[in-house]
Amino acid sequence: MRIDITRDVFRLAQAFTISRGSRTEAHVLTVQISDGTDTGWGECVPYARYDETLDSVTAEIEALPTALSRAALYDLLPAGAARNAVDCALWDLECKRAGKRAWELAGLQTPGPEITAYTLSLDTPDAMQAQAAQNAHRPLLKIKLGTPDDMPRLEAVRAGAPKAQIIVDANEGWSAAVYADLAPHLVRLGVQLVEQPLPAGEDDALIGMERPVPVCADESCHDRASLPALKGKYDLINIKIDKTGGLTEALALRDAARAEGYGIMVGCMVGSSLAMAPATLVAQGAAVTDLDGPLLLAEDRNAPLVFDDAGVHPPTAELWG
């Protein structure tokens, strides 16, 4: 098989800021795997937080043998962006060879739309209130926080969108003391969930701590090997296929986490509809879906995912799977 890698850039509709920095573009790698007749497509977003760059991920993929299967891939690459793009491209290729959809090959029920969160970028309280008011019609808003001065931002977003459900993502930006201080206010303001309040290496502090709002592991959870270290700290896990290293492990992680009593959130990096498409399968029946990447873009792939009042819809075969 032939593996081709391209670097693509998608402009964002507006600057996107989290506690680690800002961006105005989404830089992704697109992988095409062809057997000479059919071609499968996948996308990944290398993430600096996990020591990934466009160059390093490209090198990982280029080192792969041309004779490749999804089963073999798991012995060749660790969980991460490189394996994700290749795994998803292999799924797409298998679908085209078989003339079937990805959910059929996976033995899953036909997927439907899932309500997705819409992310508000970290900004001043006034700017975040304006963002919230502009998107108050959306049923679920996700707030990027993670600074020592987050209370005014929380209050501002609730004022701007008084009826929307709200989840909060601290991106490892709080200390245990800050989180404990904020927790009662999260309840007061109707926050439904908090993602990764503490740094992944310091989240033992969550053991025994009261969690009046459910806490979700993001940076602390990558694949099934992450699960033992999460006990007593988290109520949900955030599954992102760029962290799991593809749809194959994402589905296995979902099943394993549910068996251990965790709720499921399905999230994403900032990428195109091609990156979100496989994750729509994982999101079926999830407690929280956060696949809003394409909504943050000023441009997208051909045959993009459909977003409407019912949520994010599964991909057409033209896009993926």
Tab-separated table of C-alpha atoms in Angstrom:
chain	number	residue	atom	x	y	z
A	1	MET	CA	0.000	0.000	0.000
A	2	ARG	CA	1.026	3.585	-0.547
A	3	ILE	CA	0.885	6.116	2.290
A	4	ASP	CA	0.802	9.830	1.434
A	5	ILE	CA	0.978	12.616	4.023
A	6	THR	CA	0.067	16.241	3.434
A	7	ARG	CA	0.055	19.254	5.722
A	8	ASP	CA	-3.153	21.259	5.626
A	9	VAL	CA	-4.043	24.548	7.246
A	10	PHE	CA	-7.606	25.621	8.060
A	11	ARG	CA	-8.302	29.200	9.056
A	12	LEU	CA	-10.267	29.648	12.265
A	13	ALA	CA	-13.383	31.785	12.309
A	14	GLN	CA	-11.783	33.758	15.157
A	15	ALA	CA	-8.742	33.454	17.402
A	16	PHE	CA	-9.036	30.471	19.736
A	17	THR	CA	-7.442	30.755	23.179
A	18	ILE	CA	-6.944	28.281	26.013
A	19	SER	CA	-4.779	28.571	29.123
A	20	ARG	CA	-1.723	27.445	27.105
A	21	GLY	CA	-1.962	30.014	24.300
A	22	SER	CA	-3.828	31.246	21.212
A	23	ARG	CA	-4.082	30.239	17.567
A	24	THR	CA	-5.741	31.563	14.414
A	25	GLU	CA	-5.215	28.448	12.263
A	26	ALA	CA	-5.596	24.704	12.634
A	27	HIS	CA	-2.522	22.838	11.350
A	28	VAL	CA	-3.299	19.198	10.594
A	29	LEU	CA	-1.805	16.200	8.841
A	30	THR	CA	-3.901	14.408	6.240
A	31	VAL	CA	-3.048	10.778	5.536
A	32	GLN	CA	-4.114	8.878	2.415
A	33	ILE	CA	-3.590	5.116	2.202
A	34	SER	CA	-4.141	3.560	-1.224
A	35	ASP	CA	-4.062	-0.033	-2.417
A	36	GLY	CA	-4.077	1.063	-6.036
A	37	THR	CA	-7.847	0.848	-6.324
A	38	ASP	CA	-9.299	2.424	-3.210
A	39	THR	CA	-8.007	5.204	-0.962
A	40	GLY	CA	-8.702	5.719	2.732
A	41	TRP	CA	-8.429	9.077	4.461
A	42	GLY	CA	-7.512	10.109	7.990
A	43	GLU	CA	-6.575	13.308	9.807
A	44	CYS	CA	-4.654	14.051	12.966
A	45	VAL	CA	-3.697	17.122	14.966
A	46	PRO	CA	-0.191	16.884	16.460
A	47	TYR	CA	-0.320	18.393	19.944
A	48	ALA	CA	2.608	20.104	21.638
A	49	ARG	CA	1.259	19.181	25.099
A	50	TYR	CA	2.123	15.579	24.222
A	51	ASP	CA	5.481	16.473	22.631
A	52	GLU	CA	4.109	16.084	19.116
A	53	THR	CA	4.955	18.289	16.136
A	54	LEU	CA	4.038	18.152	12.468
A	55	ASP	CA	7.573	16.952	11.754
A	56	SER	CA	7.710	14.299	14.461
A	57	VAL	CA	4.330	12.823	13.581
A	58	THR	CA	5.188	12.823	9.871
A	59	ALA	CA	8.405	10.945	10.645
A	60	GLU	CA	6.505	8.322	12.646
A	61	ILE	CA	4.132	7.687	9.771
A	62	GLU	CA	6.863	7.659	7.131
A	63	ALA	CA	8.716	4.953	9.073
A	64	LEU	CA	5.806	2.521	8.803
A	65	PRO	CA	6.013	-0.491	6.491
A	66	THR	CA	3.825	-0.387	3.387
A	67	ALA	CA	2.233	-3.727	4.251
A	68	LEU	CA	-0.020	-2.621	7.071
A	69	SER	CA	-3.160	-3.565	8.973
A	70	ARG	CA	-4.979	-2.018	11.911
A	71	ALA	CA	-3.986	-4.947	14.126
A	72	ALA	CA	-0.314	-4.623	13.210
A	73	LEU	CA	-0.409	-0.861	13.667
A	74	TYR	CA	-0.828	-1.201	17.427
A	75	ASP	CA	2.554	-2.877	17.719
A	76	LEU	CA	4.224	-0.259	15.522
A	77	LEU	CA	3.057	3.058	16.969
A	78	PRO	CA	2.073	4.270	20.454
A	79	ALA	CA	-1.202	6.002	21.208
A	80	GLY	CA	-1.144	9.469	19.677
A	81	ALA	CA	-1.710	11.545	16.580
A	82	ALA	CA	0.345	9.469	14.136
A	83	ARG	CA	-1.449	6.225	14.907
A	84	ASN	CA	-4.782	8.022	14.833
A	85	ALA	CA	-4.455	9.290	11.276
A	86	VAL	CA	-3.254	5.931	9.975
A	87	ASP	CA	-5.834	3.905	11.907
A	88	CYS	CA	-8.699	6.076	10.654
A	89	ALA	CA	-7.392	5.953	7.086
A	90	LEU	CA	-7.285	2.152	7.305
A	91	TRP	CA	-10.879	2.100	8.559
A	92	ASP	CA	-11.914	4.253	5.601
A	93	LEU	CA	-10.010	2.022	3.192
A	94	GLU	CA	-11.667	-1.109	4.618
A	95	CYS	CA	-15.070	0.516	4.213
A	96	LYS	CA	-14.432	1.303	0.556
A	97	ARG	CA	-13.137	-2.186	-0.144
A	98	ALA	CA	-16.151	-3.799	1.526
A	99	GLY	CA	-18.760	-1.329	0.300
A	100	LYS	CA	-19.947	-0.910	3.887
A	101	ARG	CA	-20.052	1.886	6.447
A	102	ALA	CA	-17.631	2.004	9.372
A	103	TRP	CA	-20.319	1.266	11.946
A	104	GLU	CA	-21.272	-1.885	10.052
A	105	LEU	CA	-17.673	-3.105	10.080
A	106	ALA	CA	-17.432	-2.271	13.784
A	107	GLY	CA	-20.645	-4.133	14.610
A	108	LEU	CA	-22.338	-0.983	15.897
A	109	GLN	CA	-25.859	0.275	15.468
A	110	THR	CA	-26.537	2.905	12.813
A	111	PRO	CA	-25.438	6.179	14.425
A	112	GLY	CA	-27.559	9.282	14.750
A	113	PRO	CA	-26.915	12.925	15.622
A	114	GLU	CA	-25.575	13.875	19.053
A	115	ILE	CA	-25.907	17.283	20.688
A	116	THR	CA	-22.436	18.794	20.820
A	117	ALA	CA	-20.910	21.415	23.048
A	118	TYR	CA	-19.774	24.684	21.503
A	119	THR	CA	-16.537	26.057	22.926
A	120	LEU	CA	-16.082	29.642	24.077
A	121	SER	CA	-12.484	30.809	23.834
A	122	LEU	CA	-10.672	32.113	26.926
A	123	ASP	CA	-10.903	35.925	26.980
A	124	THR	CA	-11.832	38.859	29.188
A	125	PRO	CA	-15.111	38.557	31.098
A	126	ASP	CA	-16.798	41.124	28.847
A	127	ALA	CA	-15.656	39.353	25.698
A	128	MET	CA	-16.733	35.971	27.039
A	129	GLN	CA	-20.142	37.347	27.998
A	130	ALA	CA	-20.506	38.615	24.441
A	131	GLN	CA	-19.480	35.200	23.079
A	132	ALA	CA	-22.000	33.529	25.369
A	133	ALA	CA	-24.807	35.877	24.350
A	134	GLN	CA	-24.050	35.289	20.686
A	135	ASN	CA	-24.285	31.525	21.226
A	136	ALA	CA	-26.985	31.466	23.906
A	137	HIS	CA	-29.274	29.560	21.526
A	138	ARG	CA	-26.972	26.548	21.714
A	139	PRO	CA	-28.005	23.927	24.279
A	140	LEU	CA	-24.488	23.244	25.609
A	141	LEU	CA	-21.589	25.685	25.972
A	142	LYS	CA	-18.054	24.769	26.960
A	143	ILE	CA	-15.969	27.439	28.681
A	144	LYS	CA	-12.200	27.477	28.430
A	145	LEU	CA	-10.784	28.592	31.792
A	146	GLY	CA	-7.676	27.718	33.783
A	147	THR	CA	-6.407	30.981	35.297
A	148	PRO	CA	-6.417	32.374	38.856
A	149	ASP	CA	-9.062	34.914	37.811
A	150	ASP	CA	-11.837	32.698	36.469
A	151	MET	CA	-14.775	33.657	38.683
A	152	PRO	CA	-15.607	36.854	36.737
A	153	ARG	CA	-15.491	34.838	33.507
A	154	LEU	CA	-17.884	32.232	34.883
A	155	GLU	CA	-20.299	34.870	36.092
A	156	ALA	CA	-20.101	36.673	32.736
A	157	VAL	CA	-20.833	33.560	30.677
A	158	ARG	CA	-23.803	32.637	32.838
A	159	ALA	CA	-25.137	36.178	32.469
A	160	GLY	CA	-24.712	36.007	28.709
A	161	ALA	CA	-26.377	32.584	28.336
A	162	PRO	CA	-28.710	32.137	31.309
A	163	LYS	CA	-30.511	29.078	29.903
A	164	ALA	CA	-27.668	27.104	28.309
A	165	GLN	CA	-26.062	24.137	29.995
A	166	ILE	CA	-22.416	24.845	30.773
A	167	ILE	CA	-19.339	22.665	31.097
A	168	VAL	CA	-15.915	23.990	32.073
A	169	ASP	CA	-12.464	22.986	30.812
A	170	ALA	CA	-9.577	24.170	32.977
A	171	ASN	CA	-6.889	22.540	30.778
A	172	GLU	CA	-4.822	21.631	33.882
A	173	GLY	CA	-4.757	25.308	34.861
A	174	TRP	CA	-5.949	25.167	38.481
A	175	SER	CA	-4.333	24.123	41.722
A	176	ALA	CA	-6.176	21.954	44.220
A	177	ALA	CA	-6.791	25.034	46.385
A	178	VAL	CA	-8.209	27.058	43.487
A	179	TYR	CA	-10.478	24.196	42.441
A	180	ALA	CA	-11.758	23.676	45.998
A	181	ASP	CA	-12.519	27.386	46.237
A	182	LEU	CA	-14.339	27.459	42.905
A	183	ALA	CA	-16.346	24.245	43.347
A	184	PRO	CA	-19.284	25.757	45.293
A	185	HIS	CA	-19.576	28.527	42.723
A	186	LEU	CA	-19.612	25.974	39.900
A	187	VAL	CA	-22.647	24.441	41.570
A	188	ARG	CA	-24.278	27.838	42.082
A	189	LEU	CA	-23.817	28.742	38.428
A	190	GLY	CA	-25.211	25.438	37.190
A	191	VAL	CA	-21.998	24.018	35.730
A	192	GLN	CA	-22.616	20.410	34.669
A	193	LEU	CA	-19.044	19.115	34.471
A	194	VAL	CA	-15.409	20.148	34.978
A	195	GLU	CA	-12.653	18.854	32.695
A	196	GLN	CA	-9.142	18.276	34.017
A	197	PRO	CA	-9.022	20.886	36.788
A	198	LEU	CA	-5.507	19.879	37.944
A	199	PRO	CA	-2.322	19.037	36.031
A	200	ALA	CA	-2.167	15.386	35.035
A	201	GLY	CA	0.898	14.803	37.194
A	202	GLU	CA	-0.744	16.362	40.243
A	203	ASP	CA	-4.236	14.918	40.124
A	204	ASP	CA	-3.717	12.608	43.116
A	205	ALA	CA	-4.979	15.634	45.054
A	206	LEU	CA	-8.455	14.779	43.763
A	207	ILE	CA	-8.511	11.566	45.815
A	208	GLY	CA	-10.841	12.114	48.735
A	209	MET	CA	-11.735	15.621	47.586
A	210	GLU	CA	-15.422	16.427	47.448
A	211	ARG	CA	-16.660	16.601	43.843
A	212	PRO	CA	-20.003	18.432	43.892
A	213	VAL	CA	-19.709	18.770	40.111
A	214	PRO	CA	-18.612	15.688	38.105
A	215	VAL	CA	-14.933	15.768	37.152
A	216	CYS	CA	-13.725	14.482	33.786
A	217	ALA	CA	-10.211	13.250	32.964
A	218	ASP	CA	-8.756	14.659	29.761
A	219	GLU	CA	-4.960	15.023	29.785
A	220	SER	CA	-4.858	12.244	32.401
A	221	CYS	CA	-6.564	9.728	30.109
A	222	HIS	CA	-5.177	8.583	26.767
A	223	ASP	CA	-6.007	4.905	26.248
A	224	ARG	CA	-7.008	1.819	28.247
A	225	ALA	CA	-3.623	1.793	29.990
A	226	SER	CA	-4.606	5.092	31.640
A	227	LEU	CA	-7.629	3.709	33.474
A	228	PRO	CA	-5.988	2.205	36.602
A	229	ALA	CA	-4.480	5.569	37.600
A	230	LEU	CA	-7.849	7.351	37.423
A	231	LYS	CA	-9.592	5.502	40.245
A	232	GLY	CA	-10.981	7.724	42.961
A	233	LYS	CA	-10.194	10.904	41.031
A	234	TYR	CA	-12.627	11.180	38.142
A	235	ASP	CA	-16.241	10.522	37.299
A	236	LEU	CA	-15.925	10.635	33.503
A	237	ILE	CA	-13.197	10.318	30.891
A	238	ASN	CA	-12.772	12.410	27.750
A	239	ILE	CA	-12.022	10.189	24.749
A	240	LYS	CA	-10.222	11.935	21.896
A	241	ILE	CA	-9.064	9.813	18.987
A	242	ASP	CA	-5.869	11.868	18.686
A	243	LYS	CA	-5.047	10.686	22.220
A	244	THR	CA	-6.195	7.077	21.865
A	245	GLY	CA	-4.362	6.681	18.579
A	246	GLY	CA	-7.389	5.991	16.446
A	247	LEU	CA	-10.957	4.759	16.340
A	248	THR	CA	-9.984	1.172	17.153
A	249	GLU	CA	-8.610	2.013	20.589
A	250	ALA	CA	-11.243	4.702	21.190
A	251	LEU	CA	-14.038	2.135	20.920
A	252	ALA	CA	-12.144	-0.286	23.168
A	253	LEU	CA	-11.470	2.466	25.724
A	254	ARG	CA	-15.132	3.467	25.730
A	255	ASP	CA	-16.231	-0.084	26.499
A	256	ALA	CA	-13.560	-0.609	29.159
A	257	ALA	CA	-14.313	2.703	30.871
A	258	ARG	CA	-18.044	2.036	30.947
A	259	ALA	CA	-17.378	-1.382	32.477
A	260	GLU	CA	-15.461	0.370	35.274
A	261	GLY	CA	-18.298	2.809	35.899
A	262	TYR	CA	-16.975	5.942	34.198
A	263	GLY	CA	-19.207	8.269	32.247
A	264	ILE	CA	-18.107	9.026	28.711
A	265	MET	CA	-17.261	12.338	27.116
A	266	VAL	CA	-16.047	12.421	23.511
A	267	GLY	CA	-13.896	15.406	22.615
A	268	CYS	CA	-11.629	16.673	19.879
A	269	MET	CA	-8.675	18.808	18.950
A	270	VAL	CA	-9.294	21.779	16.649
A	271	GLY	CA	-9.494	20.063	13.271
A	272	SER	CA	-11.703	19.583	10.241
A	273	SER	CA	-14.762	17.420	9.675
A	274	LEU	CA	-12.466	14.591	8.582
A	275	ALA	CA	-10.932	14.529	12.071
A	276	MET	CA	-14.346	14.522	13.781
A	277	ALA	CA	-16.003	11.923	11.537
A	278	PRO	CA	-14.687	8.735	13.236
A	279	ALA	CA	-15.368	10.224	16.670
A	280	THR	CA	-19.095	10.501	15.900
A	281	LEU	CA	-19.219	6.711	16.226
A	282	VAL	CA	-17.605	6.818	19.668
A	283	ALA	CA	-19.985	9.598	20.737
A	284	GLN	CA	-23.137	7.539	20.364
A	285	GLY	CA	-24.850	7.539	23.753
A	286	ALA	CA	-22.053	9.516	25.433
A	287	ALA	CA	-22.907	11.671	28.431
A	288	VAL	CA	-21.198	14.641	26.749
A	289	THR	CA	-20.199	15.165	23.124
A	290	ASP	CA	-17.719	17.906	22.251
A	291	LEU	CA	-17.061	17.615	18.518
A	292	ASP	CA	-17.332	21.265	17.587
A	293	GLY	CA	-13.995	21.581	15.767
A	294	PRO	CA	-15.579	22.352	12.367
A	295	LEU	CA	-17.798	25.027	13.942
A	296	LEU	CA	-14.654	26.913	14.949
A	297	LEU	CA	-13.270	26.946	11.391
A	298	ALA	CA	-13.688	29.521	8.638
A	299	GLU	CA	-13.232	26.710	6.067
A	300	ASP	CA	-13.656	22.944	6.058
A	301	ARG	CA	-13.376	19.779	3.964
A	302	ASN	CA	-15.616	18.897	1.054
A	303	ALA	CA	-18.764	17.055	2.187
A	304	PRO	CA	-18.368	18.373	5.746
A	305	LEU	CA	-20.256	17.095	8.767
A	306	VAL	CA	-23.769	18.450	9.197
A	307	PHE	CA	-24.508	20.425	12.363
A	308	ASP	CA	-28.116	21.400	13.112
A	309	ASP	CA	-30.568	21.566	16.005
A	310	ALA	CA	-30.285	17.785	16.436
A	311	GLY	CA	-26.518	18.036	16.871
A	312	VAL	CA	-23.576	16.716	14.885
A	313	HIS	CA	-24.562	14.069	12.354
A	314	PRO	CA	-22.508	11.031	11.283
A	315	PRO	CA	-20.406	11.503	8.147
A	316	THR	CA	-21.461	10.727	4.627
A	317	ALA	CA	-19.437	8.056	2.838
A	318	GLU	CA	-17.976	10.829	0.671
A	319	LEU	CA	-16.247	12.304	3.713
A	320	TRP	CA	-15.193	9.181	5.627
A	321	GLY	CA	-16.178	5.664	6.571
